[in-house]
CSV table of C-alpha atoms and ligand atoms in Angstrom, one decimal:
chain,number,residue,atom,x,y,z
A,6,MET,CA,0.0,0.0,0.0
A,7,ASN,CA,1.5,3.3,-1.0
A,8,HIS,CA,1.1,6.6,0.8
A,9,ALA,CA,-1.7,7.9,-1.5
A,10,GLN,CA,-3.7,4.6,-1.1
A,11,LEU,CA,-3.2,4.8,2.7
A,12,THR,CA,-4.5,8.3,2.8
A,13,HIS,CA,-7.6,7.6,0.7
A,14,LEU,CA,-8.4,4.4,2.5
A,15,GLY,CA,-8.0,6.0,5.9
A,16,ARG,CA,-10.3,8.8,4.9
A,17,ALA,CA,-12.9,6.4,3.5
A,18,LEU,CA,-12.9,4.2,6.6
A,19,ARG,CA,-13.1,7.2,9.0
A,20,LEU,CA,-16.1,8.4,7.0
A,21,LEU,CA,-17.8,5.1,7.5
A,22,GLY,CA,-17.1,5.4,11.2
A,23,GLU,CA,-18.9,8.8,11.2
A,24,HIS,CA,-21.8,7.3,9.4
A,25,GLY,CA,-22.0,4.6,12.2
A,26,GLU,CA,-21.9,7.3,14.9
A,27,ALA,CA,-24.7,9.3,13.3
A,28,LEU,CA,-27.0,6.3,12.6
A,29,THR,CA,-30.4,6.5,14.4
A,30,ALA,CA,-33.9,5.1,13.8
A,31,ASP,CA,-34.7,8.3,12.0
A,32,THR,CA,-31.9,8.2,9.5
A,33,PRO,CA,-33.6,8.8,6.1
A,34,ASP,CA,-33.3,6.4,3.2
A,35,ALA,CA,-31.4,9.0,1.2
A,36,LYS,CA,-28.7,9.1,3.9
A,37,LEU,CA,-28.5,5.2,3.9
A,38,GLN,CA,-28.0,5.3,0.1
A,39,GLU,CA,-25.1,7.7,0.7
A,40,VAL,CA,-23.6,5.3,3.3
A,41,LYS,CA,-24.0,2.4,0.9
A,42,ALA,CA,-22.1,4.4,-1.8
A,43,ASP,CA,-19.3,5.3,0.7
A,44,LEU,CA,-19.1,1.7,1.8
A,45,ARG,CA,-18.7,0.6,-1.8
A,46,ARG,CA,-16.0,3.2,-2.3
A,47,ALA,CA,-14.1,2.0,0.8
A,48,LEU,CA,-14.3,-1.6,-0.5
A,49,GLU,CA,-12.9,-0.5,-3.9
A,50,LEU,CA,-10.1,1.3,-2.2
A,51,LEU,CA,-9.4,-1.9,-0.1
A,52,ASP,CA,-9.4,-4.0,-3.2
A,53,GLU,CA,-6.8,-1.7,-4.8
A,54,SER,CA,-4.7,-1.6,-1.6
A,55,ALA,CA,-4.9,-5.2,-0.4
A,56,GLY,CA,-3.4,-7.0,-3.4
A,57,ALA,CA,-4.4,-10.4,-4.5
A,58,ALA,CA,-7.1,-11.9,-2.3
A,59,PRO,CA,-6.3,-15.3,-0.9
A,60,THR,CA,-8.3,-18.1,-2.5
A,61,THR,CA,-8.5,-20.2,0.7
A,62,ARG,CA,-8.6,-19.5,4.4
A,63,CYS,CA,-5.6,-21.7,4.9
A,64,ALA,CA,-2.5,-20.1,6.5
A,65,GLU,CA,-0.3,-22.6,4.8
A,66,HIS,CA,-1.8,-22.5,1.3
A,67,PRO,CA,-3.6,-19.1,1.0
A,68,ASN,CA,-3.5,-19.2,-2.8
A,69,GLY,CA,-3.7,-22.9,-3.3
A,70,PRO,CA,-6.5,-24.9,-5.0
A,71,VAL,CA,-10.0,-24.5,-3.6
A,72,ASP,CA,-12.3,-27.1,-2.1
A,73,GLU,CA,-15.6,-25.5,-1.5
A,74,SER,CA,-16.7,-28.1,1.0
A,75,ALA,CA,-13.6,-27.7,3.2
A,76,PRO,CA,-14.0,-25.5,6.2
A,77,ASP,CA,-10.8,-23.6,5.3
A,78,LEU,CA,-11.5,-24.0,1.5
A,79,CYS,CA,-8.1,-25.6,1.1
A,80,LEU,CA,-8.0,-28.6,-1.2
A,81,LEU,CA,-4.5,-29.7,-0.2
A,82,CYS,CA,-5.3,-29.7,3.6
A,83,GLU,CA,-8.7,-31.2,3.1
A,84,THR,CA,-7.2,-34.1,1.1
A,85,ARG,CA,-4.8,-34.7,3.9
A,86,ARG,CA,-7.6,-34.5,6.5
A,87,ARG,CA,-9.8,-36.9,4.5
A,88,SER,CA,-7.1,-39.5,4.2
A,89,ALA,CA,-6.3,-39.2,8.0
A,90,ARG,CA,-10.0,-39.7,8.8
A,91,ARG,CA,-10.2,-42.7,6.4
A,92,ALA,CA,-7.1,-44.3,8.1
A,93,GLU,CA,-8.7,-43.8,11.5
A,94,PHE,CA,-12.0,-45.3,10.3
A,95,ASN,CA,-10.4,-48.3,8.7
A,96,GLY,CA,-7.6,-48.8,11.1
A,97,PRO,CA,-7.6,-50.4,14.5
A,98,ALA,CA,-10.5,-49.2,16.5
A,99,PRO,CA,-9.4,-46.3,18.5
A,100,GLN,CA,-10.3,-46.4,22.2
A,101,ALA,CA,-11.8,-42.9,22.2
A,102,PRO,CA,-12.4,-41.5,18.7
A,103,PRO,CA,-12.1,-37.7,18.8
A,104,SER,CA,-15.6,-36.2,19.1
A,105,THR,CA,-16.2,-33.9,16.2
A,106,ALA,CA,-19.7,-33.1,17.3
A,107,PRO,CA,-19.5,-32.3,21.0
A,108,SER,CA,-22.7,-33.2,22.8
A,109,ARG,CA,-23.7,-31.5,26.0
A,110,TYR,CA,-24.8,-35.0,27.2
A,111,GLY,CA,-21.3,-36.4,26.7
A,112,THR,CA,-20.7,-39.9,25.4
A,113,ARG,CA,-20.0,-43.2,27.0
A,114,GLY,CA,-18.5,-46.4,25.8
A,115,ASP,CA,-20.5,-49.5,24.8
A,116,ARG,CA,-19.8,-51.1,28.2
A,117,PRO,CA,-19.3,-48.1,30.6
A,118,GLN,CA,-17.2,-48.5,33.6
A,119,PRO,CA,-19.2,-49.2,36.8
A,120,GLN,CA,-18.9,-46.7,39.5
A,121,GLN,CA,-17.4,-47.7,42.8
A,122,ARG,CA,-17.2,-45.7,46.0
A,123,TRP,CA,-16.1,-46.4,49.5
A,124,LEU,CA,-18.2,-44.7,52.2
A,125,PRO,CA,-16.7,-44.1,55.7
A,126,GLU,CA,-19.3,-44.4,58.3
A,127,LEU,CA,-19.4,-44.2,62.1
A,128,TRP,CA,-21.8,-45.6,64.8
A,129,ASN,CA,-23.4,-42.6,66.4
A,130,GLY,CA,-25.0,-44.6,69.2
A,131,GLN,CA,-28.2,-45.1,67.3
A,132,GLU,CA,-27.3,-45.8,63.7
A,133,TRP,CA,-24.6,-45.8,61.2
A,134,GLN,CA,-23.9,-42.4,59.6
A,135,LEU,CA,-21.6,-41.1,56.9
A,136,CYS,CA,-18.6,-39.5,58.5
A,137,GLY,CA,-16.6,-38.3,55.5
A,138,THR,CA,-16.6,-37.8,51.8
A,139,PRO,CA,-17.2,-41.0,49.8
A,140,ARG,CA,-13.9,-42.0,48.2
A,141,ARG,CA,-13.1,-43.4,44.8
A,142,ASP,CA,-10.2,-45.3,46.3
A,143,ARG,CA,-10.5,-47.9,49.0
A,144,ARG,CA,-7.1,-47.4,50.5
A,145,GLU,CA,-7.7,-43.7,50.9
A,146,ALA,CA,-11.0,-44.4,52.7
A,147,GLU,CA,-9.3,-46.9,55.1
A,148,LEU,CA,-6.6,-44.4,55.8
A,149,TYR,CA,-9.2,-41.8,56.5
A,150,LEU,CA,-11.0,-44.1,59.0
A,151,ALA,CA,-7.8,-45.0,60.7
A,152,ALA,CA,-7.1,-41.4,61.2
A,153,LEU,CA,-10.5,-40.9,62.8
A,154,ARG,CA,-10.0,-43.8,65.1
A,155,ARG,CA,-6.7,-42.3,66.3
A,156,GLY,CA,-8.4,-39.0,66.8
A,157,SER,CA,-9.0,-37.3,70.2
A,158,ARG,CA,-12.6,-38.4,70.5
A,159,PRO,CA,-13.2,-41.4,68.3
A,160,ALA,CA,-16.7,-42.8,67.8
A,161,MET,CA,-17.7,-46.2,69.3
A,162,ALA,CA,-17.3,-47.9,65.9
A,163,TYR,CA,-16.5,-47.3,62.3
A,164,ARG,CA,-17.3,-49.2,59.2
A,165,LEU,CA,-16.4,-49.0,55.6
A,166,VAL,CA,-19.2,-49.5,53.0
A,167,HIS,CA,-18.6,-50.4,49.4
A,168,GLU,CA,-21.0,-48.8,47.1
A,169,PHE,CA,-21.2,-50.4,43.6
A,170,THR,CA,-23.2,-49.1,40.7
A,171,ASP,CA,-23.2,-51.2,37.6
A,172,TYR,CA,-24.3,-50.2,34.1
A,173,GLU,CA,-25.4,-52.5,31.4
A,174,VAL,CA,-26.6,-51.7,27.9
A,175,LEU,CA,-30.0,-53.5,27.7
A,176,ARG,CA,-30.9,-52.9,24.1
A,177,ILE,CA,-29.8,-50.9,21.1
A,178,TRP,CA,-32.2,-49.6,18.5
A,179,GLY,CA,-30.7,-49.0,15.0
A,180,THR,CA,-27.2,-49.8,13.9
A,181,PRO,CA,-24.5,-47.5,15.2
A,182,VAL,CA,-22.1,-47.3,12.2
A,183,LYS,CA,-19.1,-45.0,12.4
A,184,VAL,CA,-19.5,-42.3,9.8
A,185,ASP,CA,-17.0,-40.0,8.2
A,186,ILE,CA,-18.0,-36.8,9.8
A,187,GLU,CA,-17.1,-33.6,8.1
A,188,PRO,CA,-15.3,-31.3,10.5
A,189,LEU,CA,-17.6,-28.4,11.5
A,190,GLY,CA,-14.7,-25.9,11.3
A,191,ASN,CA,-14.8,-22.5,12.9
A,192,LEU,CA,-16.5,-20.4,10.3
B,13,ZN,ZN1,-3.9,-25.8,3.3
């Protein structure tokens, strides 16, 4: 961009800013037409100043061949991504395929892991009651109870309760086939 272009473009853009400042619900149509013309003028100046427009949105191949269906319009990168997806689809089943469509409900495997917790409880003289946070780890829960028993005023008795929640897929409707999902991209 040379100095003359810079001057003209700067003036045109500042004028658009003024139009924006002055805009109200009462702005007449004639004024809007004027804004439109000034906007066009600014675009023309930009075209002159900015040089050849990139054909893709790819940082690596801005003027490379175009693939209209690719999120970044880059044929070279899209070809690379397609073959990578194909390899993943045909190759050994990945443990956790990358989720291209994030769900607010999350996903779970076909045979989800059961949940296990260990609950520290004490005898309060009447009944058993929870005396600490349920632990994911048995050893941790035992250490916690041992610490309570060594405390200054231990309860009459403590116990460790194993809570086990199992999950089982009962029935599946339809056939869950892995599909080649087009990336959503960040358009
Ligand atoms: Zn590219």
